[in-house]
Tab-separated table of C-alpha atoms in Angstrom:
chain	number	residue	atom	x	y	z
A	708	UNK	CA	11.977	16.127	23.993
A	709	UNK	CA	9.980	14.023	21.879
A	710	UNK	CA	10.435	15.696	18.180
A	711	UNK	CA	7.184	16.312	17.138
A	712	UNK	CA	6.017	13.294	14.632
A	713	UNK	CA	6.684	11.278	17.014
A	714	UNK	CA	5.002	12.999	19.711
A	715	UNK	CA	1.976	12.551	17.432
A	716	UNK	CA	2.411	8.548	17.224
A	717	UNK	CA	2.747	8.785	21.394
A	718	UNK	CA	-0.213	10.416	21.987
A	719	UNK	CA	-2.080	8.300	19.542
A	720	UNK	CA	-1.058	5.341	21.785
A	721	UNK	CA	2.007	3.522	19.552
A	722	UNK	CA	4.824	2.608	21.557
A	723	UNK	CA	7.185	4.124	19.779
A	724	UNK	CA	9.980	3.885	22.238
A	725	UNK	CA	9.103	0.388	22.779
A	726	UNK	CA	9.236	-0.619	19.015
A	727	UNK	CA	12.272	1.130	17.876
A	728	UNK	CA	13.997	-0.513	20.568
A	729	UNK	CA	12.782	-3.903	19.035
A	730	UNK	CA	13.747	-3.518	15.887
A	731	UNK	CA	16.997	-2.008	16.532
A	732	UNK	CA	17.901	-5.481	18.261
A	733	UNK	CA	16.265	-7.886	14.921
A	734	UNK	CA	18.175	-5.707	12.858
A	735	UNK	CA	21.581	-6.776	15.264
A	736	UNK	CA	20.640	-10.346	15.111
A	737	UNK	CA	23.445	-12.514	13.475
A	738	UNK	CA	22.167	-14.954	10.866
A	739	UNK	CA	21.500	-17.673	13.138
A	740	UNK	CA	19.840	-15.258	15.902
A	741	UNK	CA	17.696	-14.532	13.134
A	742	UNK	CA	16.805	-17.891	12.347
A	743	UNK	CA	15.622	-18.994	15.997
A	744	UNK	CA	13.736	-15.493	15.886
A	745	UNK	CA	11.069	-16.237	12.767
A	746	UNK	CA	10.814	-19.300	13.309
A	747	UNK	CA	9.787	-18.705	16.966
A	748	UNK	CA	7.721	-15.664	16.264
A	749	UNK	CA	5.900	-18.006	13.714
A	750	UNK	CA	5.136	-20.661	16.390
A	751	UNK	CA	3.770	-17.456	18.656
A	752	UNK	CA	1.859	-15.825	15.894
A	753	UNK	CA	0.019	-19.381	15.203
A	754	UNK	CA	-0.476	-19.684	18.529
A	755	UNK	CA	-1.860	-16.848	19.540
A	756	UNK	CA	-4.413	-16.605	17.153
A	757	UNK	CA	-5.299	-20.376	17.490
A	758	UNK	CA	-6.221	-19.830	21.086
A	759	UNK	CA	-7.589	-15.811	20.588
A	760	UNK	CA	-8.878	-15.721	17.166
A	761	UNK	CA	-12.315	-17.944	16.282
A	762	UNK	CA	-11.849	-16.432	12.507
A	763	UNK	CA	-8.417	-18.083	11.899
A	764	UNK	CA	-9.118	-20.920	14.163
A	765	UNK	CA	-11.988	-21.982	11.690
A	766	UNK	CA	-10.424	-21.235	8.804
A	767	UNK	CA	-7.007	-23.778	10.068
A	768	UNK	CA	-9.479	-26.581	11.126
A	769	UNK	CA	-8.470	-29.501	11.946
A	770	UNK	CA	-4.968	-29.286	9.824
A	771	UNK	CA	-2.049	-30.026	12.109
A	772	UNK	CA	-1.161	-26.401	13.008
A	773	UNK	CA	2.615	-27.282	13.925
A	774	UNK	CA	3.670	-27.998	10.449
A	775	UNK	CA	3.897	-24.411	8.625
A	776	UNK	CA	3.197	-26.050	5.152
A	777	UNK	CA	-0.128	-27.276	6.163
A	778	UNK	CA	-1.413	-23.974	7.495
A	779	UNK	CA	-3.930	-22.615	4.765
A	780	UNK	CA	-2.892	-19.833	2.685
A	781	UNK	CA	-5.157	-16.891	3.627
A	782	UNK	CA	-6.480	-14.615	0.578
A	783	UNK	CA	-8.436	-11.800	-0.287
A	784	UNK	CA	-11.855	-13.356	-0.290
A	785	UNK	CA	-11.451	-14.640	2.761
A	786	UNK	CA	-11.530	-11.774	4.535
A	787	UNK	CA	-14.750	-10.348	3.122
A	788	UNK	CA	-16.361	-10.203	5.889
A	789	UNK	CA	-17.335	-8.317	9.050
A	790	UNK	CA	-13.670	-6.892	10.483
A	791	UNK	CA	-15.664	-7.777	13.696
A	792	UNK	CA	-15.939	-11.056	12.600
A	793	UNK	CA	-12.112	-11.237	12.157
A	794	UNK	CA	-10.611	-9.349	15.108
A	795	UNK	CA	-8.800	-11.504	17.656
A	796	UNK	CA	-10.448	-11.315	21.830
A	797	UNK	CA	-9.787	-8.187	22.889
A	798	UNK	CA	-9.099	-6.660	20.318
A	799	UNK	CA	-11.781	-4.172	18.742
A	800	UNK	CA	-11.408	-1.095	16.156
A	801	UNK	CA	-11.209	1.068	19.093
A	802	UNK	CA	-8.356	-0.139	20.377
A	803	UNK	CA	-6.550	-1.307	17.681
A	804	UNK	CA	-5.530	0.610	14.063
A	805	UNK	CA	-7.950	0.031	11.967
A	806	UNK	CA	-7.557	1.513	7.842
A	807	UNK	CA	-8.899	0.439	4.595
A	808	UNK	CA	-6.787	-1.144	1.632
A	809	UNK	CA	-6.981	0.673	-1.682
A	810	UNK	CA	-8.672	-2.396	-3.208
A	811	UNK	CA	-6.357	-1.584	-6.314
A	812	UNK	CA	-6.358	-5.745	-6.608
A	813	UNK	CA	-10.491	-5.578	-7.219
A	814	UNK	CA	-10.918	-7.304	-3.289
A	815	UNK	CA	-11.198	-3.991	-0.851
A	816	UNK	CA	-11.000	-4.486	2.865
A	817	UNK	CA	-11.404	-3.005	6.458
A	818	UNK	CA	-8.148	-4.534	8.798
A	819	UNK	CA	-6.677	-4.013	11.846
A	820	UNK	CA	-3.374	-3.679	13.505
A	821	UNK	CA	-2.612	-4.068	17.365
A	822	UNK	CA	-0.949	-0.751	18.008
A	823	UNK	CA	2.665	-2.472	18.838
A	824	UNK	CA	2.483	-3.992	15.600
A	825	UNK	CA	1.569	-0.438	13.923
A	826	UNK	CA	3.850	1.089	15.871
A	827	UNK	CA	6.884	-1.112	14.720
A	828	UNK	CA	5.684	-0.877	11.177
A	829	UNK	CA	6.734	3.048	11.688
A	830	UNK	CA	9.583	2.097	13.482
A	831	UNK	CA	9.772	-0.361	9.586
A	832	UNK	CA	9.487	3.206	7.455
A	833	UNK	CA	11.738	5.825	9.887
A	834	UNK	CA	14.889	2.767	9.799
A	835	UNK	CA	14.979	2.355	6.053
A	836	UNK	CA	14.127	5.837	5.220
A	837	UNK	CA	16.973	6.562	7.471
A	838	UNK	CA	19.490	4.843	5.021
A	839	UNK	CA	18.718	7.920	2.778
A	840	UNK	CA	19.508	10.996	5.200
A	841	UNK	CA	15.819	11.608	5.548
A	842	UNK	CA	14.164	11.964	9.482
A	843	UNK	CA	10.322	11.721	9.753
A	844	UNK	CA	10.910	14.531	12.397
A	845	UNK	CA	12.704	17.480	10.176
A	846	UNK	CA	12.613	16.414	6.547
A	847	UNK	CA	10.042	18.191	4.616
A	848	UNK	CA	8.179	15.912	2.167
A	849	UNK	CA	6.294	16.700	-1.068
A	850	UNK	CA	3.606	14.157	-0.890
A	851	UNK	CA	2.170	12.889	-4.301
A	852	UNK	CA	-1.040	11.360	-3.211
A	853	UNK	CA	-5.057	11.351	-3.110
A	854	UNK	CA	-6.511	13.619	-0.213
A	855	UNK	CA	-10.191	13.142	0.902
A	856	UNK	CA	-12.664	15.744	-0.902
A	857	UNK	CA	-15.009	16.015	1.719
A	858	UNK	CA	-14.163	19.153	4.324
A	859	UNK	CA	-13.810	17.297	7.522
A	860	UNK	CA	-11.979	14.432	5.858
A	861	UNK	CA	-9.912	17.192	3.876
A	862	UNK	CA	-8.615	19.148	7.150
A	863	UNK	CA	-8.155	16.311	8.796
A	864	UNK	CA	-5.606	14.935	6.365
A	865	UNK	CA	-4.285	18.535	6.136
A	866	UNK	CA	-3.340	18.768	9.493
A	867	UNK	CA	-1.863	15.314	10.081
A	868	UNK	CA	0.311	16.769	6.886
A	869	UNK	CA	0.998	19.261	8.835
A	870	UNK	CA	2.364	17.153	11.834
A	871	UNK	CA	4.024	14.945	9.495
A	872	UNK	CA	6.112	18.023	7.691
A	873	UNK	CA	4.625	16.866	4.364
A	874	UNK	CA	3.103	19.498	1.745
A	875	UNK	CA	0.474	16.628	0.100
A	876	UNK	CA	0.035	17.853	-3.851
A	877	UNK	CA	-3.172	16.117	-4.805
A	878	UNK	CA	-3.438	13.520	-7.551
A	879	UNK	CA	-7.249	13.055	-8.858
A	880	UNK	CA	-5.807	16.378	-11.388
A	881	UNK	CA	-3.026	15.754	-13.310
A	882	UNK	CA	-3.306	18.270	-16.029
A	883	UNK	CA	-0.676	19.907	-17.349
A	884	UNK	CA	-2.270	23.611	-15.649
A	885	UNK	CA	-1.604	21.997	-12.733
A	886	UNK	CA	1.401	20.195	-12.742
A	887	UNK	CA	3.075	23.994	-13.914
A	888	UNK	CA	0.943	24.639	-10.151
A	889	UNK	CA	3.003	21.253	-8.100
A	890	UNK	CA	6.260	23.348	-9.912
A	891	UNK	CA	6.008	26.669	-8.515
A	892	UNK	CA	5.587	24.965	-5.017
A	893	UNK	CA	9.238	23.193	-5.698
A	894	UNK	CA	10.810	26.802	-7.115
A	895	UNK	CA	9.384	28.209	-3.507
A	896	UNK	CA	10.088	25.239	-0.785
A	897	UNK	CA	12.862	23.676	0.298
A	898	UNK	CA	11.576	19.999	-0.078
A	899	UNK	CA	14.019	17.013	1.153
A	900	UNK	CA	12.503	14.404	-1.013
A	901	UNK	CA	9.523	13.341	-2.835
A	902	UNK	CA	7.257	10.076	-1.751
A	903	UNK	CA	4.073	8.884	-3.479
A	904	UNK	CA	2.330	7.165	-5.898
A	905	UNK	CA	4.916	6.062	-8.926
A	906	UNK	CA	2.518	6.781	-12.112
A	907	UNK	CA	1.921	10.216	-10.977
A	908	UNK	CA	5.482	11.225	-10.386
A	909	UNK	CA	6.622	9.926	-13.582
A	910	UNK	CA	3.395	12.023	-15.481
A	911	UNK	CA	5.405	14.558	-13.122
A	912	UNK	CA	8.648	13.684	-14.475
A	913	UNK	CA	7.644	13.712	-18.272
A	914	UNK	CA	6.218	17.016	-17.929
A	915	UNK	CA	9.602	18.589	-16.260
A	916	UNK	CA	10.983	17.023	-19.579
A	917	UNK	CA	8.477	18.125	-22.170
A	918	UNK	CA	9.735	21.930	-20.478
A	919	UNK	CA	13.770	20.485	-20.336
A	920	UNK	CA	13.768	21.335	-16.374
A	921	UNK	CA	15.885	19.603	-14.212
A	922	UNK	CA	14.051	19.415	-10.425
A	923	UNK	CA	16.965	19.336	-8.247
A	924	UNK	CA	18.112	22.624	-9.810
A	925	UNK	CA	15.576	24.595	-9.099
A	926	UNK	CA	14.800	22.826	-5.510
A	927	UNK	CA	18.372	22.305	-4.549
A	928	UNK	CA	17.706	20.480	-1.257
A	929	UNK	CA	16.248	17.857	-2.731
A	930	UNK	CA	18.244	14.641	-1.836
A	931	UNK	CA	16.068	12.035	-3.210
A	932	UNK	CA	12.661	10.727	-4.711
A	933	UNK	CA	10.562	7.256	-2.887
A	934	UNK	CA	7.729	5.654	-5.035
A	935	UNK	CA	5.205	3.326	-4.153
A	936	UNK	CA	1.864	1.620	-4.970
A	937	UNK	CA	2.309	1.096	-8.273
A	938	UNK	CA	5.053	-0.894	-10.553
A	939	UNK	CA	8.244	1.161	-11.663
A	940	UNK	CA	9.533	0.140	-15.067
A	941	UNK	CA	13.486	0.411	-15.586
A	942	UNK	CA	12.500	3.620	-18.622
A	943	UNK	CA	10.469	5.160	-16.208
A	944	UNK	CA	12.796	5.218	-13.553
A	945	UNK	CA	15.540	5.843	-16.328
A	946	UNK	CA	13.169	9.230	-16.981
A	947	UNK	CA	13.089	9.978	-13.064
A	948	UNK	CA	16.333	9.861	-12.264
A	949	UNK	CA	17.095	12.374	-15.559
A	950	UNK	CA	14.268	15.047	-14.637
A	951	UNK	CA	14.395	14.739	-11.166
A	952	UNK	CA	18.504	14.910	-10.851
A	953	UNK	CA	18.361	12.872	-7.421
A	954	UNK	CA	18.273	9.459	-6.316
A	955	UNK	CA	15.239	7.322	-7.098
A	956	UNK	CA	14.115	4.486	-4.367
A	957	UNK	CA	11.850	1.660	-5.052
A	958	UNK	CA	8.955	1.075	-2.677
A	959	UNK	CA	6.830	-2.199	-2.458
A	960	UNK	CA	4.451	-2.153	0.598
A	961	UNK	CA	0.885	-3.279	1.365
A	962	UNK	CA	-0.962	-1.325	4.239
A	963	UNK	CA	-2.345	-4.219	6.076
A	964	UNK	CA	0.905	-5.644	6.857
A	965	UNK	CA	4.290	-3.573	6.167
A	966	UNK	CA	7.104	-1.978	3.827
A	967	UNK	CA	7.820	-5.275	2.234
A	968	UNK	CA	10.622	-4.496	0.263
A	969	UNK	CA	12.801	-1.623	-0.404
A	970	UNK	CA	15.721	-0.383	-2.014
A	971	UNK	CA	18.623	-0.610	-0.117
A	972	UNK	CA	21.719	2.400	-0.796
A	973	UNK	CA	23.594	-0.740	-3.108
A	974	UNK	CA	20.560	-0.799	-5.222
A	975	UNK	CA	18.948	-3.927	-3.656
A	976	UNK	CA	15.182	-4.437	-3.257
A	977	UNK	CA	15.809	-5.445	0.020
A	978	UNK	CA	12.854	-7.574	1.521
A	979	UNK	CA	11.397	-6.830	5.174
A	980	UNK	CA	12.396	-9.974	7.592
A	981	UNK	CA	12.244	-7.874	10.566
A	982	UNK	CA	8.367	-7.956	10.888
A	983	UNK	CA	7.627	-10.022	7.855
A	984	UNK	CA	7.923	-13.842	7.096
A	985	UNK	CA	7.826	-13.668	2.856
A	986	UNK	CA	7.491	-16.959	1.057
A	987	UNK	CA	7.794	-17.707	-2.794
A	988	UNK	CA	4.975	-20.620	-3.457
A	989	UNK	CA	4.231	-22.281	-6.680
A	990	UNK	CA	0.105	-23.739	-7.992
A	991	UNK	CA	0.379	-25.994	-5.402
A	992	UNK	CA	1.260	-23.940	-1.878
A	993	UNK	CA	5.047	-25.134	-2.146
A	994	UNK	CA	7.813	-22.841	-2.111
A	995	UNK	CA	9.965	-22.564	-4.806
A	996	UNK	CA	13.578	-22.072	-5.668
A	997	UNK	CA	15.255	-18.374	-4.869
A	998	UNK	CA	15.214	-17.378	-8.645
A	999	UNK	CA	12.179	-18.580	-10.060
A	1000	UNK	CA	8.777	-16.880	-9.568
A	1001	UNK	CA	6.002	-17.451	-7.790
A	1002	UNK	CA	2.892	-15.868	-5.568
A	1003	UNK	CA	4.122	-14.346	-3.358
A	1004	UNK	CA	3.150	-14.880	0.897
A	1005	UNK	CA	3.426	-13.187	3.932
A	1006	UNK	CA	3.195	-13.854	7.438
A	1007	UNK	CA	2.921	-10.795	9.656
A	1008	UNK	CA	4.892	-11.932	13.084
A	1009	UNK	CA	3.471	-9.384	15.378
A	1010	UNK	CA	0.016	-8.997	14.357
A	1011	UNK	CA	-1.907	-9.946	17.191
A	1012	UNK	CA	-5.550	-7.747	16.343
A	1013	UNK	CA	-5.654	-9.701	13.119
A	1014	UNK	CA	-3.920	-12.547	11.574
A	1015	UNK	CA	-2.284	-12.308	8.220
A	1016	UNK	CA	-0.296	-16.077	8.351
A	1017	UNK	CA	0.338	-17.102	4.982
A	1018	UNK	CA	-1.459	-14.125	3.551
A	1019	UNK	CA	-1.555	-13.946	-0.910
A	1020	UNK	CA	-0.916	-10.629	-1.204
A	1021	UNK	CA	-2.331	-11.259	-5.138
A	1022	UNK	CA	1.378	-10.199	-6.621
A	1023	UNK	CA	3.961	-12.647	-8.327
A	1024	UNK	CA	7.629	-11.882	-7.562
A	1025	UNK	CA	11.221	-13.407	-7.182
A	1026	UNK	CA	13.429	-13.428	-4.717
A	1027	UNK	CA	17.213	-13.079	-6.084
A	1028	UNK	CA	19.197	-16.433	-5.557
A	1029	UNK	CA	21.131	-14.604	-3.258
A	1030	UNK	CA	19.020	-14.141	-0.874
A	1031	UNK	CA	19.241	-15.012	3.089
A	1032	UNK	CA	16.671	-15.494	5.122
A	1033	UNK	CA	18.036	-12.540	7.152
A	1034	UNK	CA	18.702	-10.709	4.386
A	1035	UNK	CA	15.824	-12.000	1.366
A	1036	UNK	CA	16.477	-9.616	-1.991
A	1037	UNK	CA	12.983	-9.125	-4.382
A	1038	UNK	CA	14.742	-9.798	-7.558
A	1039	UNK	CA	11.408	-8.697	-10.047
A	1040	UNK	CA	8.102	-7.949	-8.695
A	1041	UNK	CA	5.707	-8.886	-11.288
A	1042	UNK	CA	2.293	-7.018	-12.072
A	1043	UNK	CA	1.673	-4.356	-10.229
A	1044	UNK	CA	0.428	-1.682	-12.841
A	1045	UNK	CA	-2.063	1.421	-12.581
A	1046	UNK	CA	-3.529	2.720	-16.414
A	1047	UNK	CA	-4.492	6.697	-16.452
A	1048	UNK	CA	-7.507	7.973	-17.106
A	1049	UNK	CA	-8.168	10.199	-19.470
A	1050	UNK	CA	-11.405	12.295	-19.170
A	1051	UNK	CA	-13.219	14.902	-21.656
A	1052	UNK	CA	-11.897	17.716	-19.785
A	1053	UNK	CA	-8.219	17.132	-21.050
A	1054	UNK	CA	-7.889	16.030	-17.120
A	1055	UNK	CA	-5.692	12.500	-16.178
A	1056	UNK	CA	-6.191	10.506	-13.409
A	1057	UNK	CA	-4.202	7.917	-11.962
A	1058	UNK	CA	-6.350	4.102	-11.237
A	1059	UNK	CA	-5.780	4.529	-7.723
A	1060	UNK	CA	-8.176	7.495	-7.968
A	1061	UNK	CA	-11.027	5.061	-8.182
A	1062	UNK	CA	-9.978	3.866	-4.488
A	1063	UNK	CA	-11.345	6.757	-2.965
A	1064	UNK	CA	-14.359	6.865	-5.707
A	1065	UNK	CA	-14.986	2.965	-4.191
A	1066	UNK	CA	-14.440	3.676	-1.098
A	1067	UNK	CA	-18.136	5.463	-1.361
A	1068	UNK	CA	-19.415	1.979	-1.822
A	1069	UNK	CA	-17.286	-0.261	-0.023
A	1070	UNK	CA	-18.870	-0.740	3.516
A	1071	UNK	CA	-18.115	-3.712	5.608
A	1072	UNK	CA	-20.980	-5.554	5.418
A	1073	UNK	CA	-19.511	-8.195	3.352
A	1074	UNK	CA	-22.106	-6.766	0.021
A	1075	UNK	CA	-19.756	-5.479	-2.368
A	1076	UNK	CA	-16.892	-8.978	-2.902
A	1077	UNK	CA	-15.036	-7.537	-6.045
A	1078	UNK	CA	-14.862	-4.904	-8.436
A	1079	UNK	CA	-13.016	-3.872	-11.379
A	1080	UNK	CA	-13.800	-0.624	-13.639
A	1081	UNK	CA	-13.522	-0.152	-17.513
A	1082	UNK	CA	-12.992	3.113	-19.234
A	1083	UNK	CA	-14.607	2.342	-22.311
A	1084	UNK	CA	-14.881	5.554	-23.963
A	1085	UNK	CA	-13.826	9.027	-23.321
A	1086	UNK	CA	-16.698	9.875	-20.981
A	1087	UNK	CA	-17.981	6.087	-20.439
A	1088	UNK	CA	-17.243	3.323	-17.922
A	1089	UNK	CA	-18.120	0.260	-16.869
A	1090	UNK	CA	-18.409	-0.950	-13.125
A	1091	UNK	CA	-18.528	-5.050	-12.881
A	1092	UNK	CA	-18.736	-6.335	-9.544
A	1093	UNK	CA	-19.935	-9.294	-7.610
A	1094	UNK	CA	-22.257	-8.786	-4.915
A	1095	UNK	CA	-24.707	-10.548	-2.481
A	1096	UNK	CA	-27.439	-7.869	-4.030
A	1097	UNK	CA	-27.732	-5.549	-6.907
A	1098	UNK	CA	-27.071	-1.921	-5.779
A	1099	UNK	CA	-30.044	-0.123	-5.071
A	1100	UNK	CA	-30.498	3.282	-6.307
A	1101	UNK	CA	-29.526	4.969	-3.405
A	1102	UNK	CA	-26.417	3.573	-3.435
A	1103	UNK	CA	-25.718	3.830	-7.268
A	1104	UNK	CA	-26.510	7.912	-6.607
A	1105	UNK	CA	-24.213	8.041	-4.073
A	1106	UNK	CA	-21.071	6.513	-6.236
A	1107	UNK	CA	-22.369	8.797	-8.937
A	1108	UNK	CA	-21.502	11.436	-6.314
A	1109	UNK	CA	-18.193	10.776	-5.315
A	1110	UNK	CA	-17.530	10.458	-9.424
A	1111	UNK	CA	-18.290	13.563	-9.930
A	1112	UNK	CA	-16.612	15.090	-6.696
A	1113	UNK	CA	-13.074	13.155	-7.224
A	1114	UNK	CA	-13.003	13.107	-11.341
A	1115	UNK	CA	-15.712	15.621	-12.792
A	1116	UNK	CA	-19.365	15.906	-13.791
A	1117	UNK	CA	-20.810	14.447	-16.972
A	1118	UNK	CA	-18.925	11.094	-16.695
A	1119	UNK	CA	-21.762	7.793	-18.153
A	1120	UNK	CA	-21.087	4.711	-16.011
A	1121	UNK	CA	-22.746	1.763	-16.329
A	1122	UNK	CA	-23.257	-1.049	-13.198
A	1123	UNK	CA	-23.040	-5.135	-14.334
A	1124	UNK	CA	-23.506	-7.264	-11.535
A	1125	UNK	CA	-21.589	-10.093	-12.464
A	1126	UNK	CA	-21.002	-13.930	-10.769
A	1127	UNK	CA	-18.063	-13.839	-10.790
A	1128	UNK	CA	-14.956	-11.702	-12.766
A	1129	UNK	CA	-12.946	-12.201	-15.394
A	1130	UNK	CA	-8.769	-12.600	-13.826
A	1131	UNK	CA	-5.629	-12.700	-15.455
A	1132	UNK	CA	-3.817	-16.145	-15.842
A	1133	UNK	CA	-2.355	-15.772	-12.570
A	1134	UNK	CA	-5.467	-15.237	-10.703
A	1135	UNK	CA	-5.414	-11.364	-10.386
A	1136	UNK	CA	-8.159	-9.077	-11.043
A	1137	UNK	CA	-6.955	-5.375	-12.570
A	1138	UNK	CA	-8.839	-2.933	-10.784
A	1139	UNK	CA	-8.790	-0.192	-13.337
A	1140	UNK	CA	-7.961	-0.766	-17.416
A	1141	UNK	CA	-8.823	1.579	-19.869
A	1142	UNK	CA	-10.335	0.334	-23.664
A	1143	UNK	CA	-9.496	3.223	-25.384
């Protein structure tokens, strides 16, 4: 009998049995075999997209596709066009996995993966979580994530949570009163692990610290906590370990790709070398030596539906000097932080809440190219955006309605259309910033 979680993926068309078998095979490669595997997959994925993807063929142009270093760097601005114009021949929204990035970098877009590629993503997750004795079919997850607020979207997500054996704590309201409710669930439910956004979990740990509570003392079934989506600072990790009484595992991923790096039981931030090829490049797109910082550029080795070849994810990182092709170690990740918005009611919402707000006006028509949101006063926010046309009254009303739904009524928003947005000296946009 297929376990429920695997069965759910199978029913949705993701060939998990085949993906798990392929991942086991890749993991077992020697260093020499792994090198041959990576070179073959790089060549294979480039050739496939040059033959089957007009978007990628146009991007490469007359360059020598046989020379890896001559291939263009794909960035998020390249992807600011309808998904239908970026899909490979034979792939559509109906026969692929389609989703939307969070837009935390300020450059949101819709992406696709073919179903085998997405099955490998799940196999990769299952493999790495298994390092800590977590089984997606049986382990009970305390999930610190956002959730759609509309009735149908909310019920759909709750149903997915049920099938995935997880209980979701909505992070849109992180006031003490709501964190008290979170705590009651930990007293009564037998959670095996925590998974979710770093800033929200850290706020919960600070709440526990104020009350002098160790979470594992009231929920002794807890084994481990995985944090994701935002940078985990060392002092926050120490706080989490102290207040939760369990190991804290740092995860770095991107929805359009896969898990990029996951802390292994030896405390190393091990890069995924099974489904991805990760490069660290300088400003001239040259590979830097291990131990030197540079732009993180990633190739998805299996995605045939949509090209992610030499894709600049928008982060800066350093590979450890002891890294090998089979076992790269991420020494440091730079610049993945999100502020917390403090609202007039006292409610606190993490910056990623704005993902759910901006979803309301990020349509796959390429109109809104980039945006940043700044909190200028306790009740005032400014949205600066780059688009081909001004947001119209109907779009603004839609945004305001979403803001009331996800944050609270009575907030004032100013919309400013810009030709370009100010970037950091590393070229990255910070989607949300509090000026308070």
